[in-house]
Amino acid sequence: EVQLVESGGGLVKPGSSLKLSCVASGFTFSSYGMHWIRQAPKKGLEWIALIYYDSSNKYYADSVKGRFTISRDNSKNTLYLEMNSLRSEDTAMYYCAKAGPHGDWFAYWGQGTLVTVSS
Amino acid sequence: DVVLTQTPSILSATIGQSVSISCRSSQSLLDSDGNTYLYWFLQRPGQSPQRLIYLVSNLGSGVPNRFSGSGSGTDFTLKISGVEAEDLGVYYCMQATHAPLTFGSGTKLEIK
């Protein structure tokens, strides 16, 4: 059974940093790209980053480019999102989601981890 | 960025009624590889999003066949043939043809 478990969220002050993790199980993690998607309170979904299976390519939404870094450790089956210079508008539930072959993307999501940026 | 416009924003339905949600894109979602990367999700209250449809019309594993997707180019539709109580929540379309990936603003399905 595919499982994605996010962690690392919490309450932080504006300007600070935080690193989220997403531990994957139930599939060959090193074979698939991975996404981060977030959802601000009472708002819609926003895609923020994608990393290829071998870390060869990374893509970001403009809203986080230059502040957030997506990475992965295939030996640990873990996806990361390093977030710097956090702003109040980064307050959201952060989800990781699995890519798949031939456009079969987003079949699996984690339960999310909540990041609150507030003074 | 590609803008996805979903209509209606709120949909009220009775059990057994068939309903449709529209998703219109500001650009064609047909990719150079021949695929159209248009997805549909349902987010039930308090839960993570669940994928319903991928590549316009492919039903996700375990998704009831009362859900169906159709469309091409810039116009797409999700149809629920016989709404059930468990279908309440917010429906989102999403495109992955053009970077950055973008979501529609959502359609809230309420059960009368």
PDB file of C-alpha atoms in Angstrom:
ATOM      1  CA  GLU A   1       0.000   0.000   0.000  1.00  0.00           C
ATOM      2  CA  VAL A   2       1.339   3.394  -1.001  1.00  0.00           C
ATOM      3  CA  GLN A   3       1.775   5.772   1.932  1.00  0.00           C
ATOM      4  CA  LEU A   4       3.065   9.320   2.088  1.00  0.00           C
ATOM      5  CA  VAL A   5       3.587  10.854   5.513  1.00  0.00           C
ATOM      6  CA  GLU A   6       4.469  14.520   5.857  1.00  0.00           C
ATOM      7  CA  SER A   7       6.022  16.081   8.926  1.00  0.00           C
ATOM      8  CA  GLY A   8       7.939  19.146  10.042  1.00  0.00           C
ATOM      9  CA  GLY A   9       5.188  21.734  10.094  1.00  0.00           C
ATOM     10  CA  GLY A  10       4.652  24.134  12.952  1.00  0.00           C
ATOM     11  CA  LEU A  11       4.316  27.738  14.080  1.00  0.00           C
ATOM     12  CA  VAL A  12       7.164  29.992  12.989  1.00  0.00           C
ATOM     13  CA  LYS A  13       7.808  33.716  12.805  1.00  0.00           C
ATOM     14  CA  PRO A  14       8.008  35.683   9.565  1.00  0.00           C
ATOM     15  CA  GLY A  15      11.473  35.556   8.040  1.00  0.00           C
ATOM     16  CA  SER A  16      12.342  32.225   9.590  1.00  0.00           C
ATOM     17  CA  SER A  17      13.027  28.840   7.987  1.00  0.00           C
ATOM     18  CA  LEU A  18      11.464  25.389   8.144  1.00  0.00           C
ATOM     19  CA  LYS A  19      12.141  22.047   6.490  1.00  0.00           C
ATOM     20  CA  LEU A  20       9.308  19.669   5.687  1.00  0.00           C
ATOM     21  CA  SER A  21       9.702  15.947   5.091  1.00  0.00           C
ATOM     22  CA  CYS A  22       7.570  13.398   3.273  1.00  0.00           C
ATOM     23  CA  VAL A  23       8.395   9.755   3.921  1.00  0.00           C
ATOM     24  CA  ALA A  24       7.224   7.387   1.227  1.00  0.00           C
ATOM     25  CA  SER A  25       6.496   3.672   1.402  1.00  0.00           C
ATOM     26  CA  GLY A  26       4.764   0.996  -0.624  1.00  0.00           C
ATOM     27  CA  PHE A  27       6.409   1.814  -3.941  1.00  0.00           C
ATOM     28  CA  THR A  28       9.858   2.266  -5.486  1.00  0.00           C
ATOM     29  CA  PHE A  29      10.394   5.861  -4.424  1.00  0.00           C
ATOM     30  CA  SER A  30      13.514   6.315  -6.566  1.00  0.00           C
ATOM     31  CA  SER A  31      11.500   5.683  -9.759  1.00  0.00           C
ATOM     32  CA  TYR A  32       8.962   8.505  -9.454  1.00  0.00           C
ATOM     33  CA  GLY A  33       8.810  12.247  -9.466  1.00  0.00           C
ATOM     34  CA  MET A  34       7.241  13.971  -6.487  1.00  0.00           C
ATOM     35  CA  HIS A  35       5.244  17.149  -5.959  1.00  0.00           C
ATOM     36  CA  TRP A  36       4.527  19.576  -3.145  1.00  0.00           C
ATOM     37  CA  ILE A  37       1.101  21.240  -3.134  1.00  0.00           C
ATOM     38  CA  ARG A  38      -0.244  23.608  -0.496  1.00  0.00           C
ATOM     39  CA  GLN A  39      -3.611  24.915   0.629  1.00  0.00           C
ATOM     40  CA  ALA A  40      -4.033  28.115   2.612  1.00  0.00           C
ATOM     41  CA  PRO A  41      -6.822  28.064   5.223  1.00  0.00           C
ATOM     42  CA  LYS A  42     -10.243  28.053   3.551  1.00  0.00           C
ATOM     43  CA  LYS A  43      -8.593  28.493   0.139  1.00  0.00           C
ATOM     44  CA  GLY A  44      -7.955  26.394  -2.950  1.00  0.00           C
ATOM     45  CA  LEU A  45      -5.032  24.211  -3.930  1.00  0.00           C
ATOM     46  CA  GLU A  46      -1.724  25.641  -5.130  1.00  0.00           C
ATOM     47  CA  TRP A  47       1.010  23.560  -6.745  1.00  0.00           C
ATOM     48  CA  ILE A  48       4.422  24.703  -5.559  1.00  0.00           C
ATOM     49  CA  ALA A  49       7.165  22.316  -6.655  1.00  0.00           C
ATOM     50  CA  LEU A  50       8.120  19.190  -8.614  1.00  0.00           C
ATOM     51  CA  ILE A  51      11.280  17.100  -8.518  1.00  0.00           C
ATOM     52  CA  TYR A  52      12.134  14.367 -10.987  1.00  0.00           C
ATOM     53  CA  TYR A  53      12.877  10.838  -9.800  1.00  0.00           C
ATOM     54  CA  ASP A  54      16.632  11.388 -10.023  1.00  0.00           C
ATOM     55  CA  SER A  55      16.653  15.059  -8.928  1.00  0.00           C
ATOM     56  CA  SER A  56      17.775  16.014 -12.442  1.00  0.00           C
ATOM     57  CA  ASN A  57      15.033  18.593 -12.802  1.00  0.00           C
ATOM     58  CA  LYS A  58      13.195  20.784 -10.336  1.00  0.00           C
ATOM     59  CA  TYR A  59      10.361  23.207 -10.992  1.00  0.00           C
ATOM     60  CA  TYR A  60       8.784  25.840  -8.756  1.00  0.00           C
ATOM     61  CA  ALA A  61       5.811  28.142  -8.652  1.00  0.00           C
ATOM     62  CA  ASP A  62       6.762  31.792  -8.924  1.00  0.00           C
ATOM     63  CA  SER A  63       5.350  32.411  -5.446  1.00  0.00           C
ATOM     64  CA  VAL A  64       8.113  30.304  -3.839  1.00  0.00           C
ATOM     65  CA  LYS A  65      10.945  30.438  -6.379  1.00  0.00           C
ATOM     66  CA  GLY A  66      14.189  31.544  -4.747  1.00  0.00           C
ATOM     67  CA  ARG A  67      12.859  30.915  -1.225  1.00  0.00           C
ATOM     68  CA  PHE A  68      11.870  27.227  -1.268  1.00  0.00           C
ATOM     69  CA  THR A  69      14.005  24.260  -2.320  1.00  0.00           C
ATOM     70  CA  ILE A  70      12.680  20.819  -3.149  1.00  0.00           C
ATOM     71  CA  SER A  71      15.026  17.874  -2.705  1.00  0.00           C
ATOM     72  CA  ARG A  72      14.955  14.151  -2.094  1.00  0.00           C
ATOM     73  CA  ASP A  73      17.038  11.368  -0.591  1.00  0.00           C
ATOM     74  CA  ASN A  74      16.231   8.177  -2.458  1.00  0.00           C
ATOM     75  CA  SER A  75      18.227   6.111   0.032  1.00  0.00           C
ATOM     76  CA  LYS A  76      15.820   7.266   2.756  1.00  0.00           C
ATOM     77  CA  ASN A  77      12.635   7.273   0.622  1.00  0.00           C
ATOM     78  CA  THR A  78      12.182  10.868   1.691  1.00  0.00           C
ATOM     79  CA  LEU A  79      11.134  14.057  -0.058  1.00  0.00           C
ATOM     80  CA  TYR A  80      11.973  17.454   1.433  1.00  0.00           C
ATOM     81  CA  LEU A  81      10.858  21.041   1.146  1.00  0.00           C
ATOM     82  CA  GLU A  82      13.217  23.591   2.611  1.00  0.00           C
ATOM     83  CA  MET A  83      11.418  26.883   3.167  1.00  0.00           C
ATOM     84  CA  ASN A  84      13.305  30.119   3.827  1.00  0.00           C
ATOM     85  CA  SER A  85      12.231  33.728   4.329  1.00  0.00           C
ATOM     86  CA  LEU A  86       8.782  32.582   5.328  1.00  0.00           C
ATOM     87  CA  ARG A  87       5.890  35.016   4.990  1.00  0.00           C
ATOM     88  CA  SER A  88       2.415  35.089   6.461  1.00  0.00           C
ATOM     89  CA  GLU A  89       1.049  34.115   3.034  1.00  0.00           C
ATOM     90  CA  ASP A  90       2.978  30.837   3.245  1.00  0.00           C
ATOM     91  CA  THR A  91       0.611  29.732   6.015  1.00  0.00           C
ATOM     92  CA  ALA A  92      -0.988  26.583   4.645  1.00  0.00           C
ATOM     93  CA  MET A  93      -1.383  22.841   4.792  1.00  0.00           C
ATOM     94  CA  TYR A  94       1.447  21.318   2.775  1.00  0.00           C
ATOM     95  CA  TYR A  95       0.878  18.050   0.929  1.00  0.00           C
ATOM     96  CA  CYS A  96       3.264  15.815  -0.957  1.00  0.00           C
ATOM     97  CA  ALA A  97       1.946  13.822  -3.885  1.00  0.00           C
ATOM     98  CA  LYS A  98       3.356  11.107  -6.104  1.00  0.00           C
ATOM     99  CA  ALA A  99       3.852  11.485  -9.836  1.00  0.00           C
ATOM    100  CA  GLY A 100       3.475   8.427 -12.025  1.00  0.00           C
ATOM    101  CA  PRO A 101       4.150   7.062 -15.499  1.00  0.00           C
ATOM    102  CA  HIS A 102       2.391   8.309 -18.592  1.00  0.00           C
ATOM    103  CA  GLY A 103       0.525  11.118 -16.884  1.00  0.00           C
ATOM    104  CA  ASP A 104      -0.841   8.925 -14.097  1.00  0.00           C
ATOM    105  CA  TRP A 105      -0.007  11.621 -11.570  1.00  0.00           C
ATOM    106  CA  PHE A 106      -1.455  12.637  -8.183  1.00  0.00           C
ATOM    107  CA  ALA A 107      -3.052   9.282  -7.412  1.00  0.00           C
ATOM    108  CA  TYR A 108      -1.502   9.396  -3.942  1.00  0.00           C
ATOM    109  CA  TRP A 109      -1.344  12.252  -1.443  1.00  0.00           C
ATOM    110  CA  GLY A 110      -0.167  12.521   2.104  1.00  0.00           C
ATOM    111  CA  GLN A 111      -2.332  13.744   4.966  1.00  0.00           C
ATOM    112  CA  GLY A 112      -0.539  17.085   5.018  1.00  0.00           C
ATOM    113  CA  THR A 113       1.485  19.061   7.537  1.00  0.00           C
ATOM    114  CA  LEU A 114       0.395  22.505   8.708  1.00  0.00           C
ATOM    115  CA  VAL A 115       2.727  25.476   8.525  1.00  0.00           C
ATOM    116  CA  THR A 116       1.677  28.656  10.321  1.00  0.00           C
ATOM    117  CA  VAL A 117       3.732  31.809   9.844  1.00  0.00           C
ATOM    118  CA  SER A 118       2.826  34.421  12.420  1.00  0.00           C
ATOM    119  CA  SER A 119       4.508  36.846  14.774  1.00  0.00           C
TER     120      SER A 119
ATOM    121  CA  ASP B   1       0.226  31.082 -16.295  1.00  0.00           C
ATOM    122  CA  VAL B   2      -2.705  28.970 -17.448  1.00  0.00           C
ATOM    123  CA  VAL B   3      -5.959  30.020 -15.818  1.00  0.00           C
ATOM    124  CA  LEU B   4      -8.584  27.356 -15.235  1.00  0.00           C
ATOM    125  CA  THR B   5     -12.105  28.695 -14.803  1.00  0.00           C
ATOM    126  CA  GLN B   6     -14.501  26.325 -13.060  1.00  0.00           C
ATOM    127  CA  THR B   7     -18.255  26.720 -13.138  1.00  0.00           C
ATOM    128  CA  PRO B   8     -20.401  26.709 -11.180  1.00  0.00           C
ATOM    129  CA  SER B   9     -18.656  27.677  -7.963  1.00  0.00           C
ATOM    130  CA  ILE B  10     -21.451  26.091  -5.906  1.00  0.00           C
ATOM    131  CA  LEU B  11     -23.637  23.197  -6.974  1.00  0.00           C
ATOM    132  CA  SER B  12     -26.603  21.916  -5.016  1.00  0.00           C
ATOM    133  CA  ALA B  13     -27.904  18.471  -5.904  1.00  0.00           C
ATOM    134  CA  THR B  14     -30.287  15.832  -4.633  1.00  0.00           C
ATOM    135  CA  ILE B  15     -29.282  12.209  -4.207  1.00  0.00           C
ATOM    136  CA  GLY B  16     -29.513  10.459  -7.546  1.00  0.00           C
ATOM    137  CA  GLN B  17     -29.337  13.636  -9.611  1.00  0.00           C
ATOM    138  CA  SER B  18     -26.763  13.879 -12.383  1.00  0.00           C
ATOM    139  CA  VAL B  19     -24.575  16.973 -12.405  1.00  0.00           C
ATOM    140  CA  SER B  20     -21.731  18.447 -14.449  1.00  0.00           C
ATOM    141  CA  ILE B  21     -18.848  20.759 -13.634  1.00  0.00           C
ATOM    142  CA  SER B  22     -17.098  22.776 -16.324  1.00  0.00           C
ATOM    143  CA  CYS B  23     -13.410  23.629 -16.451  1.00  0.00           C
ATOM    144  CA  ARG B  24     -12.241  26.047 -19.127  1.00  0.00           C
ATOM    145  CA  SER B  25      -8.593  26.745 -19.784  1.00  0.00           C
ATOM    146  CA  SER B  26      -7.023  29.977 -20.985  1.00  0.00           C
ATOM    147  CA  GLN B  27      -4.780  27.904 -23.285  1.00  0.00           C
ATOM    148  CA  SER B  28      -5.015  24.578 -25.040  1.00  0.00           C
ATOM    149  CA  LEU B  29      -3.963  21.746 -22.749  1.00  0.00           C
ATOM    150  CA  LEU B  30      -2.938  19.446 -25.592  1.00  0.00           C
ATOM    151  CA  ASP B  31       0.728  18.685 -25.084  1.00  0.00           C
ATOM    152  CA  SER B  32       3.263  18.130 -27.848  1.00  0.00           C
ATOM    153  CA  ASP B  33       3.434  14.480 -26.772  1.00  0.00           C
ATOM    154  CA  GLY B  34      -0.217  14.042 -27.685  1.00  0.00           C
ATOM    155  CA  ASN B  35      -1.498  13.865 -24.114  1.00  0.00           C
ATOM    156  CA  THR B  36      -3.798  16.355 -22.427  1.00  0.00           C
ATOM    157  CA  TYR B  37      -2.758  16.689 -18.789  1.00  0.00           C
ATOM    158  CA  LEU B  38      -6.106  17.579 -17.228  1.00  0.00           C
ATOM    159  CA  TYR B  39      -7.061  16.112 -13.852  1.00  0.00           C
ATOM    160  CA  TRP B  40     -10.064  16.173 -11.529  1.00  0.00           C
ATOM    161  CA  PHE B  41      -9.939  15.932  -7.748  1.00  0.00           C
ATOM    162  CA  LEU B  42     -12.449  15.763  -4.920  1.00  0.00           C
ATOM    163  CA  GLN B  43     -11.583  17.139  -1.510  1.00  0.00           C
ATOM    164  CA  ARG B  44     -14.010  15.988   1.128  1.00  0.00           C
ATOM    165  CA  PRO B  45     -14.272  18.086   4.306  1.00  0.00           C
ATOM    166  CA  GLY B  46     -11.196  17.664   6.479  1.00  0.00           C
ATOM    167  CA  GLN B  47      -9.467  15.303   4.038  1.00  0.00           C
ATOM    168  CA  SER B  48      -6.635  15.387   1.534  1.00  0.00           C
ATOM    169  CA  PRO B  49      -7.620  15.711  -2.122  1.00  0.00           C
ATOM    170  CA  GLN B  50      -8.516  12.486  -3.906  1.00  0.00           C
ATOM    171  CA  ARG B  51      -7.804  12.114  -7.609  1.00  0.00           C
ATOM    172  CA  LEU B  52     -10.860  11.095  -9.625  1.00  0.00           C
ATOM    173  CA  ILE B  53      -9.813  11.473 -13.262  1.00  0.00           C
ATOM    174  CA  TYR B  54      -6.478  11.756 -15.055  1.00  0.00           C
ATOM    175  CA  LEU B  55      -5.628  12.672 -18.639  1.00  0.00           C
ATOM    176  CA  VAL B  56      -9.143  14.083 -19.200  1.00  0.00           C
ATOM    177  CA  SER B  57     -11.133  10.870 -19.093  1.00  0.00           C
ATOM    178  CA  ASN B  58      -9.232   8.084 -17.337  1.00  0.00           C
ATOM    179  CA  LEU B  59     -10.952   6.909 -14.179  1.00  0.00           C
ATOM    180  CA  GLY B  60      -8.630   6.587 -11.212  1.00  0.00           C
ATOM    181  CA  SER B  61      -8.236   3.245  -9.483  1.00  0.00           C
ATOM    182  CA  GLY B  62     -11.047   2.612  -7.033  1.00  0.00           C
ATOM    183  CA  VAL B  63     -13.085   5.593  -8.214  1.00  0.00           C
ATOM    184  CA  PRO B  64     -16.769   4.784  -8.791  1.00  0.00           C
ATOM    185  CA  ASN B  65     -17.807   4.725 -12.428  1.00  0.00           C
ATOM    186  CA  ARG B  66     -20.540   7.297 -11.808  1.00  0.00           C
ATOM    187  CA  PHE B  67     -17.688   9.788 -12.313  1.00  0.00           C
ATOM    188  CA  SER B  68     -16.641  10.541 -15.867  1.00  0.00           C
ATOM    189  CA  GLY B  69     -14.498  13.142 -17.579  1.00  0.00           C
ATOM    190  CA  SER B  70     -14.601  14.500 -21.082  1.00  0.00           C
ATOM    191  CA  GLY B  71     -13.381  17.351 -23.219  1.00  0.00           C
ATOM    192  CA  SER B  72     -10.462  18.510 -25.295  1.00  0.00           C
ATOM    193  CA  GLY B  73      -8.362  21.568 -25.989  1.00  0.00           C
ATOM    194  CA  THR B  74      -9.667  24.195 -23.612  1.00  0.00           C
ATOM    195  CA  ASP B  75     -13.061  22.844 -22.514  1.00  0.00           C
ATOM    196  CA  PHE B  76     -13.475  20.012 -20.041  1.00  0.00           C
ATOM    197  CA  THR B  77     -16.312  18.520 -18.035  1.00  0.00           C
ATOM    198  CA  LEU B  78     -16.650  16.299 -15.008  1.00  0.00           C
ATOM    199  CA  LYS B  79     -19.974  14.486 -14.802  1.00  0.00           C
ATOM    200  CA  ILE B  80     -21.423  12.668 -11.822  1.00  0.00           C
ATOM    201  CA  SER B  81     -24.177  10.312 -12.950  1.00  0.00           C
ATOM    202  CA  GLY B  82     -26.279   9.867  -9.867  1.00  0.00           C
ATOM    203  CA  VAL B  83     -24.915  11.873  -6.960  1.00  0.00           C
ATOM    204  CA  GLU B  84     -24.447  10.012  -3.694  1.00  0.00           C
ATOM    205  CA  ALA B  85     -24.121  11.498  -0.213  1.00  0.00           C
ATOM    206  CA  GLU B  86     -20.396  10.718  -0.086  1.00  0.00           C
ATOM    207  CA  ASP B  87     -19.786  12.955  -3.129  1.00  0.00           C
ATOM    208  CA  LEU B  88     -20.122  16.167  -1.170  1.00  0.00           C
ATOM    209  CA  GLY B  89     -17.024  18.317  -1.050  1.00  0.00           C
ATOM    210  CA  VAL B  90     -15.028  20.596  -3.305  1.00  0.00           C
ATOM    211  CA  TYR B  91     -14.072  19.532  -6.817  1.00  0.00           C
ATOM    212  CA  TYR B  92     -10.962  20.906  -8.496  1.00  0.00           C
ATOM    213  CA  CYS B  93      -9.634  20.622 -12.021  1.00  0.00           C
ATOM    214  CA  MET B  94      -5.893  20.896 -12.554  1.00  0.00           C
ATOM    215  CA  GLN B  95      -3.627  21.142 -15.576  1.00  0.00           C
ATOM    216  CA  ALA B  96      -0.089  19.826 -15.838  1.00  0.00           C
ATOM    217  CA  THR B  97       0.572  20.553 -19.509  1.00  0.00           C
ATOM    218  CA  HIS B  98       2.093  23.973 -18.893  1.00  0.00           C
ATOM    219  CA  ALA B  99       4.416  25.036 -16.102  1.00  0.00           C
ATOM    220  CA  PRO B 100       3.523  26.121 -13.535  1.00  0.00           C
ATOM    221  CA  LEU B 101       0.845  23.552 -12.851  1.00  0.00           C
ATOM    222  CA  THR B 102      -2.395  25.301 -11.958  1.00  0.00           C
ATOM    223  CA  PHE B 103      -5.696  24.424 -10.300  1.00  0.00           C
ATOM    224  CA  GLY B 104      -9.166  25.735 -10.877  1.00  0.00           C
ATOM    225  CA  SER B 105     -10.780  27.660  -8.037  1.00  0.00           C
ATOM    226  CA  GLY B 106     -13.056  24.797  -7.070  1.00  0.00           C
ATOM    227  CA  THR B 107     -16.712  23.801  -7.186  1.00  0.00           C
ATOM    228  CA  LYS B 108     -18.452  23.061  -3.916  1.00  0.00           C
ATOM    229  CA  LEU B 109     -21.025  20.285  -4.193  1.00  0.00           C
ATOM    230  CA  GLU B 110     -23.763  20.437  -1.602  1.00  0.00           C
ATOM    231  CA  ILE B 111     -26.354  17.752  -1.059  1.00  0.00           C
ATOM    232  CA  LYS B 112     -29.927  19.022  -0.736  1.00  0.00           C
TER     233      LYS B 112
END
